Amino acid sequence: MKPAFRALLGLLAGLMTAVMIIALIETLGHKVWPLPAADGLNLRDPQVMAALMAKAPLGALASVVLAWCAGAASGAWIGFRLAGQPHARSVGLGVAGVIWLATGANLLAIPHPHWMMAGGLLGVPLSGWLVVRLLQARVASAQTPPSE
């Protein structure tokens, strides 16, 4: 398979994996820590959303940040592994970058506590970078011939 095609497949599979992991963890988090009822409220009003976020349980909010970071990490892992060399690093970081941009868009669209903003904007790229770094080290050690 051509390297460019593998890179594209890795990117798409990494993004799909990231979105599925984020959705799964957020769903589980909201089942464990239900969000406040929003019946009849205008969820497009930033003040209403800010009030709902202020009432949300800490666990529900923390699970969202965990979901973002875990999604970026798992997506970067899948992207790296499927892309193969020479594009593995770029694809893994690219997946984390797209998730980081989506996190930023979410943070702009919905008012979040400052700690969630910091956790998302710092944790998402950091988790993706760490996974890529660990995988690079693993690949490098596997390619190093054993010393006698």
mmCIF file of C-alpha atoms in Angstrom:
data_model
loop_
_atom_site.group_PDB
_atom_site.id
_atom_site.type_symbol
_atom_site.label_atom_id
_atom_site.label_comp_id
_atom_site.label_asym_id
_atom_site.label_seq_id
_atom_site.Cartn_x
_atom_site.Cartn_y
_atom_site.Cartn_z
ATOM 1 C CA MET A 1 0.000 0.000 0.000
ATOM 2 C CA LYS A 2 1.342 3.449 -0.856
ATOM 3 C CA PRO A 3 2.573 5.514 2.119
ATOM 4 C CA ALA A 4 0.289 8.471 1.335
ATOM 5 C CA PHE A 5 -2.775 6.227 1.226
ATOM 6 C CA ARG A 6 -1.749 4.575 4.512
ATOM 7 C CA ALA A 7 -1.329 8.038 6.032
ATOM 8 C CA LEU A 8 -4.820 9.068 4.921
ATOM 9 C CA LEU A 9 -6.303 5.836 6.275
ATOM 10 C CA GLY A 10 -4.423 6.331 9.537
ATOM 11 C CA LEU A 11 -5.704 9.882 9.857
ATOM 12 C CA LEU A 12 -9.318 8.907 9.197
ATOM 13 C CA ALA A 13 -9.201 5.846 11.461
ATOM 14 C CA GLY A 14 -7.495 7.867 14.195
ATOM 15 C CA LEU A 15 -10.145 10.575 14.022
ATOM 16 C CA MET A 16 -12.983 8.044 14.072
ATOM 17 C CA THR A 17 -11.405 6.289 17.044
ATOM 18 C CA ALA A 18 -10.943 9.574 18.888
ATOM 19 C CA VAL A 19 -14.560 10.622 18.344
ATOM 20 C CA MET A 20 -15.856 7.209 19.482
ATOM 21 C CA ILE A 21 -13.705 7.232 22.630
ATOM 22 C CA ILE A 22 -14.765 10.795 23.461
ATOM 23 C CA ALA A 23 -18.450 9.943 22.977
ATOM 24 C CA LEU A 24 -18.137 6.754 25.038
ATOM 25 C CA ILE A 25 -16.377 8.375 28.001
ATOM 26 C CA GLU A 26 -18.664 11.425 27.979
ATOM 27 C CA THR A 27 -21.747 9.179 27.870
ATOM 28 C CA LEU A 28 -20.472 7.055 30.760
ATOM 29 C CA GLY A 29 -19.536 10.163 32.739
ATOM 30 C CA HIS A 30 -22.974 11.697 32.271
ATOM 31 C CA LYS A 31 -24.641 8.430 33.317
ATOM 32 C CA VAL A 32 -22.594 8.304 36.522
ATOM 33 C CA TRP A 33 -22.917 12.062 37.189
ATOM 34 C CA PRO A 34 -26.168 13.233 35.544
ATOM 35 C CA LEU A 35 -26.307 16.808 34.328
ATOM 36 C CA PRO A 36 -28.930 19.214 35.695
ATOM 37 C CA ALA A 37 -32.303 19.165 33.932
ATOM 38 C CA ALA A 38 -32.609 21.681 31.087
ATOM 39 C CA ASP A 39 -36.306 21.244 30.278
ATOM 40 C CA GLY A 40 -37.757 24.297 28.559
ATOM 41 C CA LEU A 41 -34.509 26.271 28.702
ATOM 42 C CA ASN A 42 -32.962 27.995 25.694
ATOM 43 C CA LEU A 43 -29.675 26.109 25.372
ATOM 44 C CA ARG A 44 -28.471 28.575 22.727
ATOM 45 C CA ASP A 45 -28.341 31.354 25.343
ATOM 46 C CA PRO A 46 -24.777 31.608 26.716
ATOM 47 C CA GLN A 47 -26.033 32.783 30.124
ATOM 48 C CA VAL A 48 -28.337 29.770 30.443
ATOM 49 C CA MET A 49 -25.489 27.441 29.458
ATOM 50 C CA ALA A 50 -23.129 29.123 31.936
ATOM 51 C CA ALA A 51 -25.700 28.626 34.713
ATOM 52 C CA LEU A 52 -26.133 24.951 33.774
ATOM 53 C CA MET A 53 -22.366 24.413 33.710
ATOM 54 C CA ALA A 54 -22.097 25.999 37.161
ATOM 55 C CA LYS A 55 -24.639 23.473 38.497
ATOM 56 C CA ALA A 56 -23.059 20.454 36.790
ATOM 57 C CA PRO A 57 -21.374 17.910 39.079
ATOM 58 C CA LEU A 58 -17.580 18.049 39.172
ATOM 59 C CA GLY A 59 -17.349 14.418 38.041
ATOM 60 C CA ALA A 60 -19.411 15.142 34.935
ATOM 61 C CA LEU A 61 -17.125 18.014 33.977
ATOM 62 C CA ALA A 62 -13.924 16.119 34.788
ATOM 63 C CA SER A 63 -15.091 13.150 32.716
ATOM 64 C CA VAL A 64 -15.422 15.469 29.722
ATOM 65 C CA VAL A 65 -11.804 16.631 30.042
ATOM 66 C CA LEU A 66 -10.734 13.010 30.503
ATOM 67 C CA ALA A 67 -12.703 12.099 27.370
ATOM 68 C CA TRP A 68 -10.988 14.798 25.310
ATOM 69 C CA CYS A 69 -7.517 13.696 26.431
ATOM 70 C CA ALA A 70 -8.227 9.968 26.078
ATOM 71 C CA GLY A 71 -9.740 10.553 22.646
ATOM 72 C CA ALA A 72 -6.691 12.478 21.464
ATOM 73 C CA ALA A 73 -4.346 9.830 22.864
ATOM 74 C CA SER A 74 -6.208 6.832 21.434
ATOM 75 C CA GLY A 75 -6.726 8.529 18.080
ATOM 76 C CA ALA A 76 -3.044 9.465 17.876
ATOM 77 C CA TRP A 77 -2.122 5.865 18.722
ATOM 78 C CA ILE A 78 -4.342 4.396 16.002
ATOM 79 C CA GLY A 79 -3.238 7.010 13.471
ATOM 80 C CA PHE A 80 0.443 6.406 14.211
ATOM 81 C CA ARG A 81 0.141 2.625 14.030
ATOM 82 C CA LEU A 82 -1.876 2.549 10.798
ATOM 83 C CA ALA A 83 0.032 5.263 8.945
ATOM 84 C CA GLY A 84 3.395 3.572 9.265
ATOM 85 C CA GLN A 85 6.676 5.188 8.323
ATOM 86 C CA PRO A 86 7.453 7.805 7.074
ATOM 87 C CA HIS A 87 4.173 9.512 8.033
ATOM 88 C CA ALA A 88 3.404 7.943 11.420
ATOM 89 C CA ARG A 89 4.530 10.896 13.560
ATOM 90 C CA SER A 90 2.734 13.475 11.411
ATOM 91 C CA VAL A 91 -0.487 11.485 11.347
ATOM 92 C CA GLY A 92 -0.480 10.843 15.104
ATOM 93 C CA LEU A 93 0.133 14.510 15.860
ATOM 94 C CA GLY A 94 -2.369 15.504 13.166
ATOM 95 C CA VAL A 95 -5.129 13.492 14.822
ATOM 96 C CA ALA A 96 -4.354 15.104 18.183
ATOM 97 C CA GLY A 97 -4.278 18.509 16.470
ATOM 98 C CA VAL A 98 -7.723 18.068 14.940
ATOM 99 C CA ILE A 99 -9.132 16.966 18.307
ATOM 100 C CA TRP A 100 -7.454 20.006 19.889
ATOM 101 C CA LEU A 101 -9.152 22.292 17.332
ATOM 102 C CA ALA A 102 -12.512 20.603 17.973
ATOM 103 C CA THR A 103 -11.976 21.050 21.714
ATOM 104 C CA GLY A 104 -11.249 24.737 21.164
ATOM 105 C CA ALA A 105 -14.403 25.126 19.070
ATOM 106 C CA ASN A 106 -16.416 23.438 21.827
ATOM 107 C CA LEU A 107 -14.896 25.740 24.434
ATOM 108 C CA LEU A 108 -15.783 28.793 22.331
ATOM 109 C CA ALA A 109 -19.346 27.608 21.678
ATOM 110 C CA ILE A 110 -20.242 26.606 25.242
ATOM 111 C CA PRO A 111 -19.139 28.440 28.393
ATOM 112 C CA HIS A 112 -16.854 26.188 30.460
ATOM 113 C CA PRO A 113 -15.089 26.672 33.796
ATOM 114 C CA HIS A 114 -11.530 27.954 33.432
ATOM 115 C CA TRP A 115 -10.020 24.711 34.710
ATOM 116 C CA MET A 116 -11.798 22.799 31.925
ATOM 117 C CA MET A 117 -10.448 25.231 29.345
ATOM 118 C CA ALA A 118 -6.920 24.784 30.664
ATOM 119 C CA GLY A 119 -7.320 21.011 30.912
ATOM 120 C CA GLY A 120 -8.612 20.722 27.371
ATOM 121 C CA LEU A 121 -6.269 23.160 25.680
ATOM 122 C CA LEU A 122 -3.184 21.789 27.444
ATOM 123 C CA GLY A 123 -4.156 18.162 28.046
ATOM 124 C CA VAL A 124 -5.329 17.260 24.546
ATOM 125 C CA PRO A 125 -2.129 18.152 22.669
ATOM 126 C CA LEU A 126 0.021 16.888 25.537
ATOM 127 C CA SER A 127 -1.678 13.481 25.598
ATOM 128 C CA GLY A 128 -1.405 13.139 21.815
ATOM 129 C CA TRP A 129 2.248 14.188 21.870
ATOM 130 C CA LEU A 130 3.078 11.771 24.698
ATOM 131 C CA VAL A 131 1.550 8.834 22.847
ATOM 132 C CA VAL A 132 3.428 9.698 19.657
ATOM 133 C CA ARG A 133 6.664 10.160 21.607
ATOM 134 C CA LEU A 134 6.270 6.782 23.325
ATOM 135 C CA LEU A 135 5.478 5.048 20.043
ATOM 136 C CA GLN A 136 8.479 6.684 18.356
ATOM 137 C CA ALA A 137 10.741 5.426 21.131
ATOM 138 C CA ARG A 138 9.245 1.960 20.790
ATOM 139 C CA VAL A 139 9.788 1.937 17.019
ATOM 140 C CA ALA A 140 13.355 3.200 17.435
ATOM 141 C CA SER A 141 14.190 0.530 20.010
ATOM 142 C CA ALA A 142 12.708 -2.185 17.799
ATOM 143 C CA GLN A 143 14.861 -1.054 14.870
ATOM 144 C CA THR A 144 18.074 -0.917 16.890
ATOM 145 C CA PRO A 145 20.089 -4.087 16.400
ATOM 146 C CA PRO A 146 20.911 -5.911 19.631
ATOM 147 C CA SER A 147 24.417 -5.279 20.919
ATOM 148 C CA GLU A 148 26.679 -8.233 21.545
#
